[in-house]
Each structure stands twice: as structure tokens, then as C-alpha cells.
């Protein structure tokens, strides 16, 4: 798999200073965690799931989750499991190669049971998403995952979701996150990334984010995200990749606020129609939220429609200016000191900025570095056109 592989080669050459590198299910988890990008959730009840996987891969989606939890009614779990096993069997027979596939389970027992029922098709599954994760509930999930991996000889990765009431409410949050951090540290080799359940986080307060606001405007939820990054997303070697919360809108209603995309980047690239389309489908809100995700230490995003992937991935490409800064910092990190940036518009300090530079250079490997003067608008236009 490779990001933007669906764009014609000649156009990719024009867009990138350094193109994205390819990756596969067997890669180092640190690379895969960044490569996830826009992770598309789909109910496991979909009768066309196998075809959906192939179509989404052709549209640039590189990670998907088949959900057996909140996206389906309680009474449909058994039917959803049967459908999932049948659909992944079809995908395996068809020789499907991507995207990275995960299963969101409800209870630990589903991990060994589904792996057994999938048979050879289990090789399509990179791991499991673990809901309502706490130290107490999480131990059983991770033990089941570890035992299944040992029994089958398959590498199975975990993505715990922080969305429980214990992690939300202030009086229990600090202790809960500390306990989760200690548990994840014991299973570090199996933890791919930590996900945020924004819908459940909002539900605890009877809230729902409107499409013209970002999750960071919802302060009770934003405070949870900040604490999760503080405890689980540290850059000192103890942290994990924390992914951006779900964007749950795919069509526009009445707007209260002005569009959140400036006109100039799109006008310079003759992409005014693309800007209009993004605004009418509320994707300008998604783009702003991804920008804030990155600023707050989050990587990638949960999405519910394949059209969201292009926006998330275009925003994930490292700009030429960022790459120059990170390369300078990484090259001088051992010596320390400060220097003017190559673009002569900021000060780069080797030691304080080193962790930022290392993370950015890893993202540059899997998403590429944009050519000089190429912006996200041009990348997005090419991805959507393809």
C-alpha cells in the first residue's frame, strides 16, 4: 500500500518533493500507526463489505474498521459476525491486498472466536479495536489478543478506545488514565495506536458537536482529549500515537458561521469549484479539525465516509517548509543551539524541537513531502479528481 497511489504517476511527480513510501501489514507498528491516516469505520452488517473494501482501497483509503459494537443493534451481533466472516472470506478469495483491516469487538471472547471462524481469511486482519477501554476491562481484551496471537502465530495489533465514563469524569480521569498507561506499557509491542471515542465522550455530557464547530470548541470533551495526550501521547518514549476523533458529517445543513476555508489557496490553483464542494458538504469543518488535531498532538482520524479520506490525507502531507525545518533540526540535534529556518521566517532550536522533528520526518516517509509551493489545496484537488 502507498498513500496517493491512486493518483497518476506523472501528477504525483509534480506534487511531491519526496513521494510517500510504500508500507504493508508486516511493517513496524510505529510506521503503521502513522500510516493509518483516515480510518474508515463501517458496520459489520454491510452485505457488500467485501466489495466496499476493494472500492475504498481504490479511492485511497488505507485503513478500515469493521464494527461489531455501537454501530449495530444488540440483537444483530450474531448476524453481523456471520456476515463479517463471510465477507472477509470473499475478500480473501479475491486476493484483496489492502487496506489495513481491523475488527471492533464488544467482548474479549470475540477475538479468539472470530479469528478461528475466519480461518485463512484472518490474514487480512491486522488487529482489533478495543472499546470502552479501562485498565480493568482492557486486561481481558489484551490477554485474549495475546493468547490468540500466540495460538495462531499471527501478529495481532490492538487499538484501545478511550471513551469510558471513568476516563471522562474529572474525579476519576487522572487515575484511570494512569492505570491505562501502566497496562499499555506492559503490552507495548501489541499497541498500534490509542483512539478517542468522541461520540461517547460527548454523550457523557448530553452533547453533540455541530458541523460548524470543531471538537476543540466543545470544552468538556476537549479537556479529556488534552489529558489523554498528556498521559498517553508523550514524546519521551512512554507514549503512543493518539488518533483524531471521529468526524461524523457528510452532508451540509443550514450554516450559522462563515466557511472556514480561505479562498486564496484555491483561487491560485484554479480549484474554486473544489472549495465550493467542500463547503457544501461541510468538509471545511473537517479540514479545520484535522489542522487542530495535528496542533494538539493527534495523528490520523476516524471517519465514517470514504470521501473524507482525501481531505485527511492531503492535510497529512508534510509541507516543503516543515520538511526543511525538521531536517535542519534533526541534523543539528546532537550539537544543540538555535538557527534561523531555511525559509528565514522562524527560529529553530535543535533540542526543544527535536521530538517534533522526529515525528514529522516519520510522517514524511509515509505521506510524502509536498513540492515547494504545493499546498494542501492542490493535493486535495488531485486526490479528489483521481
Short mmCIF file of C-alpha atoms in Angstrom, two decimals:
data_model
loop_
_atom_site.label_atom_id
_atom_site.label_comp_id
_atom_site.label_asym_id
_atom_site.label_seq_id
_atom_site.Cartn_x
_atom_site.Cartn_y
_atom_site.Cartn_z
CA UNK A 1 0.00 0.00 0.00
CA UNK A 2 1.03 3.59 -0.56
CA UNK A 3 -0.77 6.85 0.06
CA UNK A 4 -1.88 8.71 -3.09
CA UNK A 5 -1.14 5.66 -5.24
CA UNK A 6 -4.49 6.20 -6.96
CA UNK A 7 -3.19 9.49 -8.42
CA UNK A 8 -1.48 9.06 -11.84
CA UNK A 9 2.30 8.79 -11.58
CA UNK A 10 3.03 11.91 -13.64
CA UNK A 11 0.78 14.03 -11.45
CA UNK A 12 2.32 12.60 -8.26
CA UNK A 13 5.76 13.56 -9.54
CA UNK A 14 4.59 17.16 -9.92
CA UNK A 15 3.03 17.28 -6.45
CA UNK A 16 5.78 15.76 -4.32
CA UNK A 17 9.30 16.78 -3.43
CA UNK A 18 9.63 13.31 -1.90
CA UNK A 19 6.91 10.78 -2.63
CA UNK A 20 5.25 8.60 0.02
CA UNK A 21 6.91 5.27 0.72
CA UNK A 22 5.00 2.01 0.49
CA UNK A 23 4.02 0.02 3.58
CA UNK A 24 2.34 -3.28 4.40
CA UNK A 25 0.74 -5.17 7.28
CA UNK A 26 4.09 -6.61 8.41
CA UNK A 27 5.75 -3.22 8.89
CA UNK A 28 6.98 -1.80 12.18
CA UNK A 29 3.93 -0.71 14.26
CA UNK A 30 5.45 2.77 14.70
CA UNK A 31 5.26 3.23 10.93
CA UNK A 32 1.81 1.66 10.59
CA UNK A 33 0.39 3.86 13.36
CA UNK A 34 1.25 6.97 11.34
CA UNK A 35 0.27 5.37 8.03
CA UNK A 36 -3.30 4.66 9.24
CA UNK A 37 -4.40 8.11 8.07
CA UNK A 38 -8.18 8.36 7.78
CA UNK A 39 -9.53 5.17 9.38
CA UNK A 40 -12.94 4.40 7.90
CA UNK A 41 -15.48 2.74 10.23
CA UNK A 42 -18.12 0.52 8.67
CA UNK A 43 -20.84 -1.56 10.37
CA UNK A 44 -20.05 -5.27 10.11
CA UNK A 45 -23.65 -5.81 8.95
CA UNK A 46 -23.00 -4.33 5.48
CA UNK A 47 -23.88 -7.03 2.91
CA UNK A 48 -21.37 -5.54 0.42
CA UNK A 49 -18.46 -5.27 2.85
CA UNK A 50 -16.01 -7.22 0.64
CA UNK A 51 -16.78 -5.00 -2.35
CA UNK A 52 -16.62 -1.92 -0.13
CA UNK A 53 -13.09 -2.83 0.94
CA UNK A 54 -11.91 -3.02 -2.67
CA UNK A 55 -13.68 0.19 -3.69
CA UNK A 56 -12.35 2.12 -0.71
CA UNK A 57 -8.80 0.97 -1.43
CA UNK A 58 -9.20 2.31 -4.98
CA UNK A 59 -10.26 5.69 -3.50
CA UNK A 60 -7.15 5.97 -1.36
CA UNK A 61 -8.46 4.57 1.94
CA UNK A 62 -5.62 2.73 3.70
CA UNK A 63 -7.26 1.61 6.96
CA UNK A 64 -10.75 0.35 7.81
CA UNK A 65 -12.59 -0.94 10.87
CA UNK A 66 -15.47 -3.40 10.67
CA UNK A 67 -17.56 -2.52 13.71
CA UNK A 68 -19.45 -5.01 15.87
CA UNK A 69 -20.06 -2.54 18.68
CA UNK A 70 -22.14 0.65 18.89
CA UNK A 71 -22.81 0.91 15.14
CA UNK A 72 -25.13 -2.12 15.22
CA UNK A 73 -28.12 -3.03 17.44
CA UNK A 74 -27.56 -5.58 20.22
CA UNK A 75 -29.87 -8.10 18.58
CA UNK A 76 -27.85 -8.02 15.32
CA UNK A 77 -24.49 -9.06 16.77
CA UNK A 78 -24.69 -12.72 15.78
CA UNK A 79 -25.82 -11.88 12.23
CA UNK A 80 -23.08 -9.25 11.98
CA UNK A 81 -20.45 -11.80 12.98
CA UNK A 82 -21.69 -14.24 10.35
CA UNK A 83 -21.70 -11.53 7.70
CA UNK A 84 -18.21 -10.37 8.67
CA UNK A 85 -16.78 -13.88 8.41
CA UNK A 86 -18.47 -14.45 5.03
CA UNK A 87 -17.44 -11.08 3.59
CA UNK A 88 -13.80 -11.31 4.66
CA UNK A 89 -13.76 -14.82 3.24
CA UNK A 90 -14.86 -13.38 -0.11
CA UNK A 91 -12.24 -10.64 0.10
CA UNK A 92 -9.55 -13.22 0.83
CA UNK A 93 -10.59 -15.43 -2.08
CA UNK A 94 -10.47 -12.37 -4.35
CA UNK A 95 -6.87 -11.69 -3.32
CA UNK A 96 -7.63 -8.34 -1.66
CA UNK A 97 -4.37 -6.67 -0.55
CA UNK A 98 -5.50 -3.53 1.25
CA UNK A 99 -6.45 -1.53 3.20
CA UNK A 100 -5.32 -2.39 6.73
CA UNK A 101 -8.35 -4.08 8.33
CA UNK A 102 -9.36 -4.12 12.00
CA UNK A 103 -12.38 -5.51 13.83
CA UNK A 104 -14.05 -3.57 16.62
CA UNK A 105 -15.33 -6.14 19.09
CA UNK A 106 -17.68 -5.91 22.07
CA UNK A 107 -16.24 -8.53 24.40
CA UNK A 108 -12.83 -10.26 24.67
CA UNK A 109 -14.26 -13.66 23.71
CA UNK A 110 -14.95 -12.42 20.19
CA UNK A 111 -11.23 -12.10 19.45
CA UNK A 112 -10.33 -15.83 19.51
CA UNK A 113 -13.76 -16.87 18.22
CA UNK A 114 -13.70 -14.64 15.14
CA UNK A 115 -10.06 -15.44 14.38
CA UNK A 116 -10.91 -19.16 14.44
CA UNK A 117 -14.01 -18.71 12.28
CA UNK A 118 -12.17 -16.61 9.72
CA UNK A 119 -9.63 -19.35 9.04
CA UNK A 120 -7.15 -18.33 6.36
CA UNK A 121 -9.04 -15.04 5.85
CA UNK A 122 -7.71 -13.95 9.27
CA UNK A 123 -4.51 -12.94 7.48
CA UNK A 124 -6.45 -9.90 6.21
CA UNK A 125 -6.98 -8.71 9.79
CA UNK A 126 -4.23 -6.54 11.25
CA UNK A 127 -5.79 -6.36 14.69
CA UNK A 128 -8.72 -5.42 16.89
CA UNK A 129 -10.24 -2.19 18.21
CA UNK A 130 -11.00 -2.45 21.93
CA UNK A 131 -13.96 -0.32 23.09
CA UNK A 132 -14.65 1.45 26.41
CA UNK A 133 -11.07 0.75 27.40
CA UNK A 134 -10.02 0.91 31.06
CA UNK A 135 -7.29 -0.93 32.96
CA UNK A 136 -9.92 -3.29 34.37
CA UNK A 137 -11.72 -4.13 31.12
CA UNK A 138 -8.60 -3.79 29.00
CA UNK A 139 -6.66 -6.58 30.70
CA UNK A 140 -9.12 -9.20 29.46
CA UNK A 141 -9.08 -7.80 25.92
CA UNK A 142 -5.28 -7.69 25.75
CA UNK A 143 -4.91 -11.15 27.27
CA UNK A 144 -7.34 -12.54 24.69
CA UNK A 145 -5.42 -10.79 21.91
CA UNK A 146 -2.06 -12.08 23.16
CA UNK A 147 -3.31 -15.65 23.59
CA UNK A 148 -4.89 -15.65 20.13
CA UNK A 149 -1.73 -14.32 18.51
CA UNK A 150 0.35 -16.98 20.25
CA UNK A 151 -2.05 -19.79 19.35
CA UNK A 152 -2.38 -18.81 15.69
CA UNK A 153 1.13 -17.49 15.10
CA UNK A 154 -0.33 -14.28 13.66
CA UNK A 155 0.68 -10.77 14.65
CA UNK A 156 -2.41 -9.05 16.01
CA UNK A 157 -2.28 -5.38 16.99
CA UNK A 158 -4.59 -3.51 19.36
CA UNK A 159 -6.19 -0.09 19.19
CA UNK A 160 -7.83 0.68 22.56
CA UNK A 161 -10.52 3.36 22.54
CA UNK A 162 -10.65 5.91 25.34
CA UNK A 163 -14.37 6.56 25.78
CA UNK A 164 -15.42 5.16 29.17
CA UNK A 165 -17.15 7.28 31.79
CA UNK A 166 -14.21 6.67 34.16
CA UNK A 167 -11.90 8.37 31.65
CA UNK A 168 -14.37 11.20 31.06
CA UNK A 169 -15.39 12.36 34.53
CA UNK A 170 -12.86 14.60 36.22
CA UNK A 171 -12.87 12.87 39.62
CA UNK A 172 -11.79 9.52 38.08
CA UNK A 173 -9.99 10.60 34.92
CA UNK A 174 -6.43 11.04 36.20
CA UNK A 175 -6.33 7.68 37.99
CA UNK A 176 -7.99 5.90 35.06
CA UNK A 177 -5.52 7.26 32.51
CA UNK A 178 -2.54 6.45 34.74
CA UNK A 179 -3.77 2.88 35.11
CA UNK A 180 -4.36 2.59 31.36
CA UNK A 181 -0.83 3.90 30.68
CA UNK A 182 0.64 1.26 33.01
CA UNK A 183 -1.35 -1.53 31.33
CA UNK A 184 -0.47 -0.44 27.80
CA UNK A 185 3.20 -0.23 28.76
CA UNK A 186 3.12 -3.95 29.63
CA UNK A 187 1.72 -4.73 26.16
CA UNK A 188 3.65 -2.06 24.23
CA UNK A 189 4.61 -4.36 21.33
CA UNK A 190 0.93 -5.02 20.57
CA UNK A 191 -0.41 -1.45 20.90
CA UNK A 192 -0.67 0.19 17.48
CA UNK A 193 -2.44 3.40 18.49
CA UNK A 194 -4.84 4.85 21.04
CA UNK A 195 -8.16 6.03 19.62
CA UNK A 196 -10.59 8.61 21.02
CA UNK A 197 -14.32 7.88 21.14
CA UNK A 198 -15.62 11.41 20.63
CA UNK A 199 -19.25 10.32 20.33
CA UNK A 200 -19.19 8.63 23.74
CA UNK A 201 -17.16 11.48 25.21
CA UNK A 202 -19.83 13.94 24.09
CA UNK A 203 -22.66 11.63 25.14
CA UNK A 204 -21.50 11.73 28.76
CA UNK A 205 -22.49 15.40 28.82
CA UNK A 206 -25.55 15.10 26.57
CA UNK A 207 -23.70 16.93 23.79
CA UNK A 208 -23.21 16.56 20.07
CA UNK A 209 -20.71 18.61 18.08
CA UNK A 210 -22.42 20.62 15.30
CA UNK A 211 -20.74 20.58 11.87
CA UNK A 212 -19.67 24.23 12.01
CA UNK A 213 -17.71 23.74 15.23
CA UNK A 214 -14.71 21.52 15.93
CA UNK A 215 -14.37 19.10 18.82
CA UNK A 216 -11.98 21.62 20.38
CA UNK A 217 -14.85 24.10 20.70
CA UNK A 218 -16.65 21.57 22.94
CA UNK A 219 -14.65 22.30 26.08
CA UNK A 220 -15.72 19.37 28.30
CA UNK A 221 -14.61 16.97 25.55
CA UNK A 222 -11.52 18.99 24.61
CA UNK A 223 -10.32 18.74 28.20
CA UNK A 224 -10.50 14.93 28.01
CA UNK A 225 -8.51 14.93 24.77
CA UNK A 226 -5.88 17.17 26.35
CA UNK A 227 -5.48 14.82 29.31
CA UNK A 228 -5.30 11.73 27.08
CA UNK A 229 -2.47 13.32 25.08
CA UNK A 230 -0.80 14.44 28.32
CA UNK A 231 -0.73 10.92 29.76
CA UNK A 232 -0.74 8.60 26.71
CA UNK A 233 0.75 10.72 23.92
CA UNK A 234 4.04 11.84 25.43
CA UNK A 235 7.12 12.15 23.23
CA UNK A 236 9.53 10.78 25.84
CA UNK A 237 9.35 7.16 24.69
CA UNK A 238 6.47 6.23 27.02
CA UNK A 239 3.67 7.49 24.79
CA UNK A 240 1.69 6.13 21.85
CA UNK A 241 0.20 7.56 18.68
CA UNK A 242 -3.18 9.05 19.61
CA UNK A 243 -5.60 9.35 16.68
CA UNK A 244 -8.05 12.15 15.97
CA UNK A 245 -11.72 11.75 16.98
CA UNK A 246 -14.44 10.85 14.52
CA UNK A 247 -15.84 13.35 12.03
CA UNK A 248 -19.45 12.26 11.67
CA UNK A 249 -20.90 14.57 9.00
CA UNK A 250 -21.05 14.00 5.25
CA UNK A 251 -23.70 16.45 4.03
CA UNK A 252 -24.49 20.05 4.82
CA UNK A 253 -27.40 21.60 6.62
CA UNK A 254 -28.07 25.23 7.42
CA UNK A 255 -24.90 27.11 8.34
CA UNK A 256 -24.56 29.60 11.18
CA UNK A 257 -20.94 30.64 10.62
CA UNK A 258 -18.93 31.62 7.58
CA UNK A 259 -16.96 28.96 5.68
CA UNK A 260 -13.67 28.03 7.35
CA UNK A 261 -11.56 27.75 4.18
CA UNK A 262 -9.77 30.80 2.81
CA UNK A 263 -10.37 31.47 -0.89
CA UNK A 264 -6.80 32.32 -1.89
CA UNK A 265 -5.19 28.82 -1.88
CA UNK A 266 -7.98 27.51 -4.11
CA UNK A 267 -8.04 30.52 -6.43
CA UNK A 268 -4.28 30.26 -7.06
CA UNK A 269 -4.75 26.62 -8.09
CA UNK A 270 -7.94 27.16 -10.12
CA UNK A 271 -9.78 24.99 -7.63
CA UNK A 272 -12.66 27.31 -6.74
CA UNK A 273 -15.21 24.59 -7.55
CA UNK A 274 -13.47 22.20 -5.16
CA UNK A 275 -13.69 24.79 -2.37
CA UNK A 276 -17.40 25.23 -3.05
CA UNK A 277 -17.93 21.46 -2.93
CA UNK A 278 -16.04 21.15 0.36
CA UNK A 279 -18.14 23.90 1.91
CA UNK A 280 -21.48 22.50 0.73
CA UNK A 281 -20.62 19.09 2.22
CA UNK A 282 -19.28 20.57 5.47
CA UNK A 283 -15.78 19.25 4.78
CA UNK A 284 -14.31 22.67 5.54
CA UNK A 285 -15.11 21.83 9.17
CA UNK A 286 -13.30 18.50 8.86
CA UNK A 287 -10.22 20.20 7.39
CA UNK A 288 -10.11 22.73 10.21
CA UNK A 289 -10.49 19.98 12.81
CA UNK A 290 -7.65 17.94 11.26
CA UNK A 291 -5.47 21.07 11.44
CA UNK A 292 -6.29 21.37 15.14
CA UNK A 293 -5.78 17.61 15.68
CA UNK A 294 -2.22 17.96 14.41
CA UNK A 295 -1.58 21.06 16.50
CA UNK A 296 -2.74 19.17 19.61
CA UNK A 297 -0.54 16.12 19.04
CA UNK A 298 -3.01 13.76 17.31
CA UNK A 299 -2.22 11.72 14.20
CA UNK A 300 -4.79 10.45 11.68
CA UNK A 301 -8.55 10.47 12.17
CA UNK A 302 -11.64 8.30 12.45
CA UNK A 303 -14.08 8.91 9.57
CA UNK A 304 -17.43 7.49 8.51
CA UNK A 305 -17.39 8.16 4.75
CA UNK A 306 -14.69 7.37 2.13
CA UNK A 307 -14.91 10.93 0.76
CA UNK A 308 -13.28 12.13 3.99
CA UNK A 309 -10.03 10.25 3.34
CA UNK A 310 -8.71 12.62 0.68
CA UNK A 311 -9.03 15.64 2.97
CA UNK A 312 -7.36 13.92 5.93
CA UNK A 313 -4.52 12.60 3.78
CA UNK A 314 -3.92 15.91 1.98
CA UNK A 315 -3.62 17.57 5.39
CA UNK A 316 -1.18 14.83 6.49
CA UNK A 317 1.37 15.51 3.74
CA UNK A 318 4.42 17.32 5.13
CA UNK A 319 4.97 20.73 3.56
CA UNK A 320 8.30 21.58 1.99
CA UNK A 321 8.87 24.23 4.66
CA UNK A 322 8.15 21.79 7.51
CA UNK A 323 10.49 19.24 5.97
CA UNK A 324 13.33 21.76 5.67
CA UNK A 325 12.87 22.80 9.31
CA UNK A 326 12.72 19.21 10.58
CA UNK A 327 15.75 18.14 8.55
CA UNK A 328 17.80 21.07 9.85
CA UNK A 329 16.76 20.35 13.44
CA UNK A 330 17.47 16.61 13.16
CA UNK A 331 20.87 17.33 11.66
CA UNK A 332 21.82 19.69 14.47
CA UNK A 333 20.09 17.92 17.37
CA UNK A 334 23.26 16.48 18.81
CA UNK A 335 25.06 19.82 18.85
CA UNK A 336 22.15 21.85 20.20
CA UNK A 337 21.76 25.57 19.65
CA UNK A 338 19.39 27.72 17.63
CA UNK A 339 19.34 28.66 13.95
CA UNK A 340 17.22 30.64 11.53
CA UNK A 341 14.96 28.48 9.39
CA UNK A 342 15.71 27.85 5.72
CA UNK A 343 12.64 29.92 4.90
CA UNK A 344 14.03 32.75 7.08
CA UNK A 345 10.74 33.19 8.95
CA UNK A 346 11.26 31.44 12.29
CA UNK A 347 13.83 30.26 14.82
CA UNK A 348 14.58 26.53 15.04
CA UNK A 349 16.03 25.24 18.31
CA UNK A 350 17.67 21.85 17.93
CA UNK A 351 16.99 20.35 21.36
CA UNK A 352 13.45 21.63 22.17
CA UNK A 353 12.18 20.96 18.63
CA UNK A 354 13.82 17.56 18.22
CA UNK A 355 10.81 15.42 19.21
CA UNK A 356 8.61 17.42 16.83
CA UNK A 357 11.15 16.96 14.03
CA UNK A 358 11.44 13.21 14.55
CA UNK A 359 7.67 12.75 14.46
CA UNK A 360 7.32 14.91 11.38
CA UNK A 361 10.06 13.07 9.49
CA UNK A 362 8.28 9.76 10.16
CA UNK A 363 5.06 11.25 8.76
CA UNK A 364 7.06 12.48 5.76
CA UNK A 365 8.07 8.90 4.98
CA UNK A 366 4.52 7.56 4.71
CA UNK A 367 2.66 10.66 3.42
CA UNK A 368 5.46 12.29 1.46
CA UNK A 369 6.79 15.84 1.26
CA UNK A 370 4.95 18.32 -0.93
CA UNK A 371 6.88 20.06 -3.66
CA UNK A 372 7.83 23.65 -2.99
CA UNK A 373 4.78 25.95 -3.33
CA UNK A 374 2.36 22.98 -3.43
CA UNK A 375 -0.36 23.38 -0.79
CA UNK A 376 -2.98 21.01 0.62
CA UNK A 377 -5.49 22.53 -1.84
CA UNK A 378 -3.56 21.19 -4.83
CA UNK A 379 -3.02 17.82 -3.17
CA UNK A 380 -6.69 17.56 -2.27
CA UNK A 381 -7.78 18.56 -5.78
CA UNK A 382 -5.62 15.83 -7.30
CA UNK A 383 -6.80 13.20 -4.81
CA UNK A 384 -10.46 14.03 -5.36
CA UNK A 385 -10.06 14.10 -9.16
CA UNK A 386 -8.41 10.67 -9.10
#
